[in-house]
Amino acid sequence: CKGHDFCGEGHICGDHSQCQNLLTRAACVCRPGFAPIREDEAYCQDVDECAAGAHYCHEFTTCTNTAGSFHCDCLPGFLRVDDYSCTEHNECISGTHNCDSNAICTNTVGSHRCTCGPGYIGNGTTCQPFCDGGCKNGGSCVSPNVCLCQSGFKGELCETDVNECAVGIAQCHPNTHCVNLPGWFHCECRAGYHDNGSFALNGDSCTDIDECATGRHSCQNQTVCVNLEGSYDCRCPSGQHCSGECLHDGQTKRNGHVWTLLGDRCSVCTCVNGQVFCRRTMCECDNPNVDLFCCPECDNRITSHCQSHNGQVTYRSGDTWIHDCQSCRCLQGEVDCWPVPCPKLHCRHTVLLEGNCCARCVGSPCETDGDSAAAVVPDLTKSCRDERGAQQLGGSSWRPDGGPCILCHCQDGNICCSADPLCPFNN
C-alpha cells in the first residue's frame, strides 16, 4: 500500500536540498551536485567537481564548474565529440587556416603554423615572391626569381636597357638620328637640321637649316654658298678661279689639308672645296702604333679592364654602360661616369617614370606624376566642376559620392581620378 507522505505535513528543507519520505519520518537530502553543510542535510552547498576531480572531462578539454554540475569546454583548436571529450581540429585540411596561398600550412596541437614556401618571404599569412638580387629599373618581382620589367628594360633582373634604336622599335624620321636612353629613346635632329617648334616625338618636325642664309657656313675666297638639304656647298662662280680654301678657328686651311683638331687629339679635320669636315680618328686595332688614348677599345691588357659597381661584371677598355642614370666608360682600367644627357622637352605636361632617367612628354595632365620633380606645377587659377556641379579649386582633392576609395583632384582644369592606395576598403 502507499506509504504515508511525511513531507506533505510541512517538512521544510533548505536551498539545494529536497524532502524525501522514509518509513517513519521525513528527511532532507542534498540534490545531486551538492553536499550537506550539516548532518541533517537540510542545508547544502555546491560541490566543485572540477577542483575535486569528480568530473568526466577528457583530454583537450577544460572543466568549468556550474551550480550543481559542471561542463567540459574544448580547448582552442579542438572540436567537440560529445559532452565530455574533444578531438584535434586540423585547420590545414579543413581549409580554415589563415595561411597565404604561397605558404605551407603545418598542423600543430590545437593550432597550426604558416611558413612561406620556397622563393617567398613574409610571416606566412602574407608571402611575397623573392628575387635574388632584386628587380632593377622599376621592375616587379612577380614570382620567385622572375621579374616583370617595365617598358624599355629586359634581363632576368631588368638590368639591361633595351636599345630601341638598334632593335628597330624606334620609328624616327629620316631627318633625325635615334638616341638611345635608359628605358626609352629620343629622335634627335641630324646635323644640318633643327626643330621647327612643334617638337614631334618621331622627329617629323626637324627641318633643314639654311646655312647660307644664316651665315653658318665656311665658304670664302670668291666661293658661293649653295644651300642643300641638311648641308651646303661652296661653289665657284662661272669664269672665276677659286682656291677652295677653308676658314676654321680663325685660320685659313688650303683645299685638301688634313689637321688634328685643336684641343682634341682624337679628331681630325679636312678642308674639301671650302668645307670643313671633322671626324673621330679611325681606330685600327691591328696597327701596332694605334693611339690607345683615342682607341681604348684596342687595349686588351687585363690591367686595363674595369669592374662594374657591384663587382659582378667585367668590362674591357672602351666598353660603355648605364648605371644609376649615369653613362660610364672603361678607359684603360679606370671608370669615368657622367650624367645621362636628357633631351630638352618643349611640352607642358611631363612625367618621370620609375626606372627612367629622363622625363618624357605626355598628352594629359592626369598622366603626370604629382610626386615627380619633372611634373609641371598645377595651375591654381584653373578650377573644375565635380560630379555635383560644385566648383573645385585648382590643386584641391576630394572623394566623389559613392566612391570611398576613389580620390579625385583638380589639375589644370581637368578632373583626374584614381584609386586611393591608402583606402582601408581596398585591403
Coordinates of C-alpha atoms in Angstrom, one line a residue:
C1 CA 0.0 0.0 0.0
K2 CA 1.0 3.6 -0.5
G3 CA 3.2 4.9 2.4
H4 CA 2.5 8.0 4.4
D5 CA 3.5 11.4 3.0
F6 CA 5.5 12.9 5.8
C7 CA 6.9 15.6 3.5
G8 CA 3.3 16.8 2.9
E9 CA 3.0 17.6 6.6
G10 CA 5.2 20.7 6.0
H11 CA 8.6 19.4 6.4
I12 CA 10.9 22.2 5.2
C13 CA 14.3 21.7 3.5
G14 CA 16.8 24.5 2.6
D15 CA 18.2 25.6 -0.7
H16 CA 19.7 22.8 -2.9
S17 CA 18.0 20.2 -0.6
Q18 CA 14.8 18.3 -1.2
C19 CA 12.4 16.4 1.1
Q20 CA 12.4 12.6 1.0
N21 CA 9.8 10.2 2.7
L22 CA 11.2 7.5 4.8
L23 CA 9.3 4.6 6.6
T24 CA 8.6 6.5 9.7
R25 CA 9.6 10.1 9.0
A26 CA 10.7 12.8 6.5
A27 CA 14.3 13.7 5.9
C28 CA 16.2 16.3 3.8
V29 CA 18.6 15.0 1.1
C30 CA 21.0 17.2 -0.9
R31 CA 20.3 17.4 -4.6
P32 CA 22.8 15.9 -7.0
G33 CA 25.9 18.0 -7.2
F34 CA 25.5 19.4 -3.7
A35 CA 27.0 18.4 -0.3
P36 CA 25.5 18.9 3.2
I37 CA 26.6 21.7 5.3
R38 CA 25.5 19.9 8.5
E39 CA 24.5 16.3 9.3
D40 CA 20.7 16.6 8.6
E41 CA 21.3 17.8 5.0
A42 CA 18.7 20.5 5.4
Y43 CA 21.2 22.9 4.0
C44 CA 23.6 22.1 1.1
Q45 CA 26.3 23.8 -0.9
D46 CA 27.6 23.3 -4.4
V47 CA 30.3 20.6 -5.0
D48 CA 33.2 21.9 -7.3
E49 CA 33.6 18.7 -9.3
C50 CA 36.4 20.3 -11.3
A51 CA 38.5 21.1 -8.2
A52 CA 37.7 17.8 -6.6
G53 CA 38.5 15.8 -9.7
A54 CA 35.0 14.3 -9.7
H55 CA 34.3 15.2 -13.3
Y56 CA 34.4 13.2 -16.6
C57 CA 36.2 15.7 -18.8
H58 CA 38.7 14.1 -21.1
E59 CA 42.0 15.3 -22.7
F60 CA 41.9 18.6 -24.7
T61 CA 39.0 19.9 -22.6
T62 CA 38.7 22.4 -19.7
C63 CA 36.3 21.6 -16.8
T64 CA 34.1 24.5 -15.8
N65 CA 32.1 24.3 -12.6
T66 CA 28.4 25.2 -12.5
A67 CA 25.8 25.2 -9.8
G68 CA 25.1 21.6 -9.0
S69 CA 27.1 20.3 -12.0
F70 CA 29.9 21.1 -14.5
H71 CA 30.6 21.1 -18.2
C72 CA 33.6 20.4 -20.4
D73 CA 34.8 23.1 -22.9
C74 CA 37.1 22.3 -25.8
L75 CA 40.5 23.9 -25.9
P76 CA 41.2 26.3 -28.7
G77 CA 41.8 24.5 -32.0
F78 CA 39.7 21.4 -31.0
L79 CA 36.3 20.2 -32.0
R80 CA 33.6 18.6 -29.7
V81 CA 33.0 14.9 -29.9
D82 CA 30.4 14.6 -27.0
D83 CA 29.7 16.3 -23.7
Y84 CA 33.0 15.1 -22.2
S85 CA 35.5 14.8 -25.0
C86 CA 37.1 16.8 -27.9
T87 CA 39.3 16.0 -30.8
E88 CA 42.0 18.0 -32.6
H89 CA 40.9 20.2 -35.4
N90 CA 43.2 20.1 -38.5
E91 CA 42.8 23.6 -39.9
C92 CA 45.2 22.8 -42.7
I93 CA 42.9 20.0 -44.1
S94 CA 39.7 21.8 -43.4
G95 CA 40.9 25.0 -45.0
T96 CA 40.1 27.2 -42.0
H97 CA 43.6 28.4 -41.7
N98 CA 44.8 31.9 -42.5
C99 CA 47.9 31.0 -44.4
D100 CA 48.9 32.8 -47.7
S101 CA 48.3 30.8 -50.9
N102 CA 52.0 30.7 -51.3
A103 CA 52.6 29.4 -47.8
I104 CA 52.9 25.9 -46.3
C105 CA 50.3 25.1 -43.6
T106 CA 51.6 22.8 -40.8
N107 CA 49.1 21.4 -38.3
T108 CA 50.1 21.6 -34.6
V109 CA 48.4 20.6 -31.4
G110 CA 45.4 22.9 -31.0
S111 CA 46.6 25.3 -33.8
H112 CA 48.6 25.5 -37.0
R113 CA 51.8 27.2 -38.3
C114 CA 52.2 29.1 -41.6
T115 CA 55.5 29.2 -43.3
C116 CA 56.2 30.9 -46.7
G117 CA 57.1 28.4 -49.4
P118 CA 60.5 28.3 -51.2
G119 CA 61.1 31.5 -53.1
Y120 CA 58.7 33.6 -51.0
I121 CA 59.3 35.8 -47.9
G122 CA 56.9 37.0 -45.2
N123 CA 55.2 36.0 -42.0
G124 CA 53.2 33.1 -43.5
T125 CA 49.9 34.9 -43.6
T126 CA 51.3 37.2 -46.2
C127 CA 54.0 36.0 -48.6
Q128 CA 55.7 37.9 -51.3
P129 CA 57.9 36.5 -54.1
F130 CA 61.6 37.0 -53.7
C131 CA 64.0 37.8 -56.5
D132 CA 67.6 37.2 -55.6
G133 CA 69.4 40.5 -56.3
G134 CA 66.2 42.5 -56.6
C135 CA 64.5 43.7 -59.7
K136 CA 66.2 46.7 -61.2
N137 CA 64.9 49.8 -63.0
G138 CA 61.4 49.7 -61.6
G139 CA 60.8 46.0 -62.3
S140 CA 58.4 44.0 -60.2
C141 CA 59.1 40.5 -58.7
V142 CA 56.1 38.5 -59.7
S143 CA 57.3 35.0 -58.8
P144 CA 60.5 33.5 -57.4
N145 CA 63.4 34.9 -59.3
V146 CA 61.1 36.2 -62.1
C147 CA 61.0 39.9 -62.7
L148 CA 58.4 41.7 -64.7
C149 CA 60.3 44.6 -66.4
Q150 CA 59.0 48.0 -67.3
S151 CA 58.9 49.0 -70.9
G152 CA 62.4 49.7 -72.1
F153 CA 64.3 47.2 -70.0
K154 CA 65.0 43.4 -70.2
G155 CA 67.0 40.7 -68.5
E156 CA 66.5 38.4 -65.5
L157 CA 66.6 41.4 -63.1
C158 CA 65.6 44.0 -65.7
E159 CA 69.2 45.2 -65.5
T160 CA 69.6 45.7 -69.3
D161 CA 68.3 48.7 -71.2
V162 CA 66.6 47.8 -74.5
N163 CA 68.3 49.7 -77.3
E164 CA 65.2 50.7 -79.2
C165 CA 67.4 52.3 -81.8
A166 CA 69.3 49.1 -82.5
V167 CA 66.4 46.6 -82.5
G168 CA 64.2 48.8 -84.8
I169 CA 61.5 49.7 -82.3
A170 CA 62.1 53.4 -82.7
Q171 CA 60.4 54.9 -85.8
C172 CA 62.5 58.1 -86.2
H173 CA 62.1 60.5 -89.2
P174 CA 64.9 60.3 -91.8
N175 CA 66.0 63.9 -90.8
T176 CA 66.8 62.6 -87.3
H177 CA 69.0 60.0 -85.7
C178 CA 67.9 57.8 -82.9
V179 CA 69.5 58.4 -79.5
N180 CA 69.1 55.5 -77.0
L181 CA 68.3 56.5 -73.4
P182 CA 67.8 54.3 -70.3
G183 CA 64.2 53.0 -70.6
W184 CA 63.3 54.7 -73.9
F185 CA 64.8 56.7 -76.9
H186 CA 64.8 60.1 -78.4
C187 CA 64.7 61.2 -82.0
E188 CA 67.3 64.0 -82.4
C189 CA 67.7 66.3 -85.4
R190 CA 70.6 65.4 -87.6
A191 CA 73.4 67.9 -88.3
G192 CA 72.0 70.5 -90.7
Y193 CA 68.5 70.3 -89.3
H194 CA 66.7 71.9 -86.5
D195 CA 63.2 71.6 -84.9
N196 CA 60.6 73.9 -86.3
G197 CA 59.0 74.3 -82.9
S198 CA 56.3 71.6 -82.9
F199 CA 58.7 69.0 -81.4
A200 CA 57.2 65.9 -82.9
L201 CA 58.2 62.8 -81.0
N202 CA 59.3 61.0 -84.1
G203 CA 61.3 64.0 -85.3
D204 CA 59.0 64.9 -88.2
S205 CA 59.4 68.5 -87.1
C206 CA 63.1 68.5 -88.0
T207 CA 63.6 70.8 -91.0
D208 CA 66.6 71.9 -93.0
I209 CA 68.9 74.7 -91.7
D210 CA 69.7 77.2 -94.5
E211 CA 73.4 77.7 -93.6
C212 CA 73.8 80.2 -96.4
A213 CA 71.1 82.5 -95.2
T214 CA 72.1 82.2 -91.5
G215 CA 75.8 82.6 -92.1
R216 CA 76.6 79.2 -90.7
H217 CA 79.0 78.2 -93.4
S218 CA 82.7 78.2 -94.1
C219 CA 82.7 79.4 -97.8
Q220 CA 85.3 82.0 -98.6
N221 CA 87.6 83.3 -101.4
Q222 CA 85.0 84.1 -104.0
T223 CA 83.1 80.8 -103.5
V224 CA 79.3 81.0 -103.3
C225 CA 77.3 79.2 -100.6
V226 CA 74.6 77.0 -102.0
N227 CA 72.1 75.5 -99.5
L228 CA 71.4 71.8 -99.8
E229 CA 69.1 69.5 -97.8
G230 CA 70.8 69.1 -94.5
S231 CA 74.0 70.7 -95.7
Y232 CA 75.5 73.3 -98.1
D233 CA 78.1 73.5 -100.9
C234 CA 80.8 76.1 -101.7
R235 CA 80.9 76.6 -105.5
C236 CA 83.0 78.8 -107.7
P237 CA 81.1 81.3 -109.9
S238 CA 81.4 80.6 -113.6
G239 CA 84.5 82.1 -115.1
Q240 CA 86.3 82.6 -111.8
H241 CA 89.2 80.6 -110.3
C242 CA 88.5 79.6 -106.7
S243 CA 91.1 78.1 -104.3
G244 CA 88.7 76.1 -102.3
E245 CA 90.4 77.2 -99.1
C246 CA 88.6 76.9 -95.7
L247 CA 88.4 79.2 -92.7
H248 CA 88.5 77.3 -89.4
D249 CA 89.1 78.6 -85.9
G250 CA 90.3 81.9 -87.4
Q251 CA 92.9 80.2 -89.6
T252 CA 92.9 79.6 -93.4
K253 CA 93.3 75.9 -94.4
R254 CA 94.2 75.0 -98.0
N255 CA 92.0 72.7 -100.0
G256 CA 92.8 69.1 -99.1
H257 CA 94.7 69.9 -95.9
V258 CA 94.2 67.5 -93.0
W259 CA 94.9 68.5 -89.4
T260 CA 94.3 67.4 -85.8
L261 CA 91.5 69.4 -84.1
L262 CA 92.9 71.9 -81.6
G263 CA 92.4 70.6 -78.0
D264 CA 91.2 67.2 -79.2
R265 CA 94.0 64.9 -80.5
C266 CA 91.4 62.2 -81.3
S267 CA 89.7 64.2 -84.0
V268 CA 91.0 65.1 -87.5
C269 CA 89.6 67.7 -89.9
T270 CA 89.8 68.0 -93.7
C271 CA 89.3 71.0 -95.9
V272 CA 87.3 69.9 -99.1
N273 CA 86.4 72.7 -101.6
G274 CA 85.8 75.3 -98.9
Q275 CA 84.0 73.0 -96.5
V276 CA 85.5 71.7 -93.2
F277 CA 84.7 68.1 -92.3
C278 CA 85.8 66.7 -88.9
R279 CA 85.6 63.2 -87.6
R280 CA 86.9 61.0 -84.8
T281 CA 90.2 59.2 -85.5
M282 CA 89.6 55.8 -87.1
C283 CA 90.7 53.0 -84.8
E284 CA 92.7 50.2 -86.4
C285 CA 93.4 47.8 -83.6
D286 CA 95.7 45.7 -85.8
N287 CA 98.0 48.7 -86.1
P288 CA 100.8 48.4 -83.5
N289 CA 101.1 52.2 -83.3
V290 CA 97.4 52.8 -82.6
D291 CA 96.8 55.6 -80.1
L292 CA 95.3 53.8 -77.1
F293 CA 94.2 57.1 -75.6
C294 CA 91.9 57.7 -78.6
C295 CA 91.1 54.0 -79.1
P296 CA 90.7 52.4 -75.7
E297 CA 88.8 49.5 -77.2
C298 CA 92.1 48.4 -78.7
D299 CA 93.7 48.0 -75.3
N300 CA 93.4 44.2 -74.5
R301 CA 95.6 44.3 -71.4
I302 CA 94.0 42.7 -68.3
T303 CA 95.2 45.7 -66.2
S304 CA 93.0 47.9 -68.5
H305 CA 89.8 46.0 -67.7
C306 CA 87.2 47.5 -65.3
Q307 CA 84.7 46.1 -62.8
S308 CA 81.1 47.2 -62.5
H309 CA 79.9 49.0 -59.4
N310 CA 78.7 45.7 -57.8
G311 CA 81.9 43.8 -59.0
Q312 CA 79.8 41.2 -60.9
V313 CA 80.6 42.4 -64.4
T314 CA 84.0 42.9 -66.1
Y315 CA 84.3 45.4 -68.9
R316 CA 87.0 45.8 -71.4
S317 CA 88.7 49.1 -72.1
G318 CA 86.4 51.2 -74.3
D319 CA 83.1 49.5 -73.1
T320 CA 80.3 51.7 -72.1
W321 CA 77.2 51.0 -69.8
I322 CA 74.5 52.8 -67.9
H323 CA 74.5 52.8 -64.0
D324 CA 72.1 54.9 -61.9
C325 CA 71.3 57.3 -64.7
Q326 CA 75.0 57.8 -65.5
S327 CA 76.8 56.9 -68.6
C328 CA 80.0 55.0 -67.7
R329 CA 83.0 54.1 -69.7
C330 CA 86.0 51.9 -69.1
L331 CA 89.2 53.8 -70.0
Q332 CA 92.4 51.7 -69.6
G333 CA 91.4 50.4 -66.1
E334 CA 89.6 53.5 -64.9
V335 CA 85.9 54.1 -64.8
D336 CA 84.6 57.5 -65.8
C337 CA 80.9 58.3 -65.4
W338 CA 78.8 61.4 -66.3
P339 CA 75.1 62.1 -66.1
V340 CA 73.0 60.7 -68.9
P341 CA 72.1 63.6 -71.2
C342 CA 68.4 64.2 -71.4
P343 CA 66.7 65.9 -74.3
K344 CA 65.1 69.3 -73.7
L345 CA 61.4 68.9 -73.6
H346 CA 59.1 71.6 -75.1
C347 CA 55.8 70.5 -73.7
R348 CA 53.6 71.4 -70.7
H349 CA 52.9 68.0 -69.2
T350 CA 55.8 65.7 -68.4
V351 CA 56.3 62.6 -66.4
L352 CA 59.4 60.8 -65.0
L353 CA 58.6 57.1 -64.8
E354 CA 60.2 54.8 -62.3
G355 CA 63.4 53.3 -63.7
N356 CA 63.8 56.1 -66.3
C357 CA 66.5 58.8 -66.1
C358 CA 64.8 61.4 -68.3
A359 CA 61.3 62.9 -68.2
R360 CA 59.1 62.5 -71.2
C361 CA 56.1 64.3 -72.6
V362 CA 52.5 63.1 -72.0
G363 CA 49.4 64.5 -73.6
S364 CA 47.2 64.8 -70.4
P365 CA 47.9 66.4 -67.0
C366 CA 46.3 63.3 -65.5
E367 CA 49.2 61.2 -66.8
T368 CA 51.8 63.3 -64.9
D369 CA 53.4 62.1 -61.7
G370 CA 52.5 64.5 -59.0
D371 CA 55.5 63.4 -56.9
S372 CA 58.0 63.8 -59.8
A373 CA 60.3 66.7 -59.9
A374 CA 59.6 66.8 -63.6
A375 CA 55.9 67.2 -63.2
V376 CA 54.5 70.6 -64.0
V377 CA 53.3 72.7 -61.1
P378 CA 49.4 72.7 -61.1
D379 CA 47.8 76.0 -62.3
L380 CA 45.8 77.0 -59.3
T381 CA 43.8 79.5 -61.3
K382 CA 42.1 76.8 -63.3
S383 CA 39.2 75.3 -61.4
C384 CA 37.0 72.2 -62.0
R385 CA 33.3 71.3 -61.5
D386 CA 32.8 68.0 -59.8
E387 CA 30.0 65.5 -60.3
R388 CA 27.6 67.5 -58.2
G389 CA 28.4 70.7 -60.1
A390 CA 30.4 72.2 -57.2
Q391 CA 33.4 74.3 -58.1
Q392 CA 36.8 72.8 -57.0
L393 CA 39.8 75.0 -56.9
G394 CA 43.0 74.0 -58.8
G395 CA 45.1 71.6 -56.8
S396 CA 42.3 70.6 -54.5
S397 CA 41.3 66.9 -53.9
W398 CA 38.0 65.2 -52.9
R399 CA 36.2 61.9 -52.8
P400 CA 33.2 61.6 -55.2
D401 CA 29.8 60.4 -53.9
G402 CA 29.6 56.6 -53.5
G403 CA 33.3 56.2 -54.0
P404 CA 35.1 56.0 -50.7
C405 CA 38.2 54.6 -52.3
I406 CA 38.3 57.0 -55.3
L407 CA 40.4 60.1 -54.9
C408 CA 39.9 63.0 -57.4
H409 CA 41.9 66.1 -57.8
C410 CA 41.7 69.2 -60.0
Q411 CA 44.7 69.7 -62.2
D412 CA 44.9 72.5 -64.8
G413 CA 41.1 72.5 -65.2
N414 CA 41.0 68.7 -65.6
I415 CA 39.4 66.2 -63.1
C416 CA 41.8 63.4 -62.5
C417 CA 40.6 60.4 -60.5
S418 CA 42.3 57.2 -59.4
A419 CA 42.0 54.5 -56.7
D420 CA 43.3 55.6 -53.3
P421 CA 46.0 53.1 -52.3
L422 CA 45.7 54.1 -48.6
C423 CA 41.9 53.4 -48.5
P424 CA 41.2 50.7 -45.9
F425 CA 38.4 49.3 -48.0
N426 CA 41.0 48.3 -50.7
N427 CA 42.7 45.9 -48.2

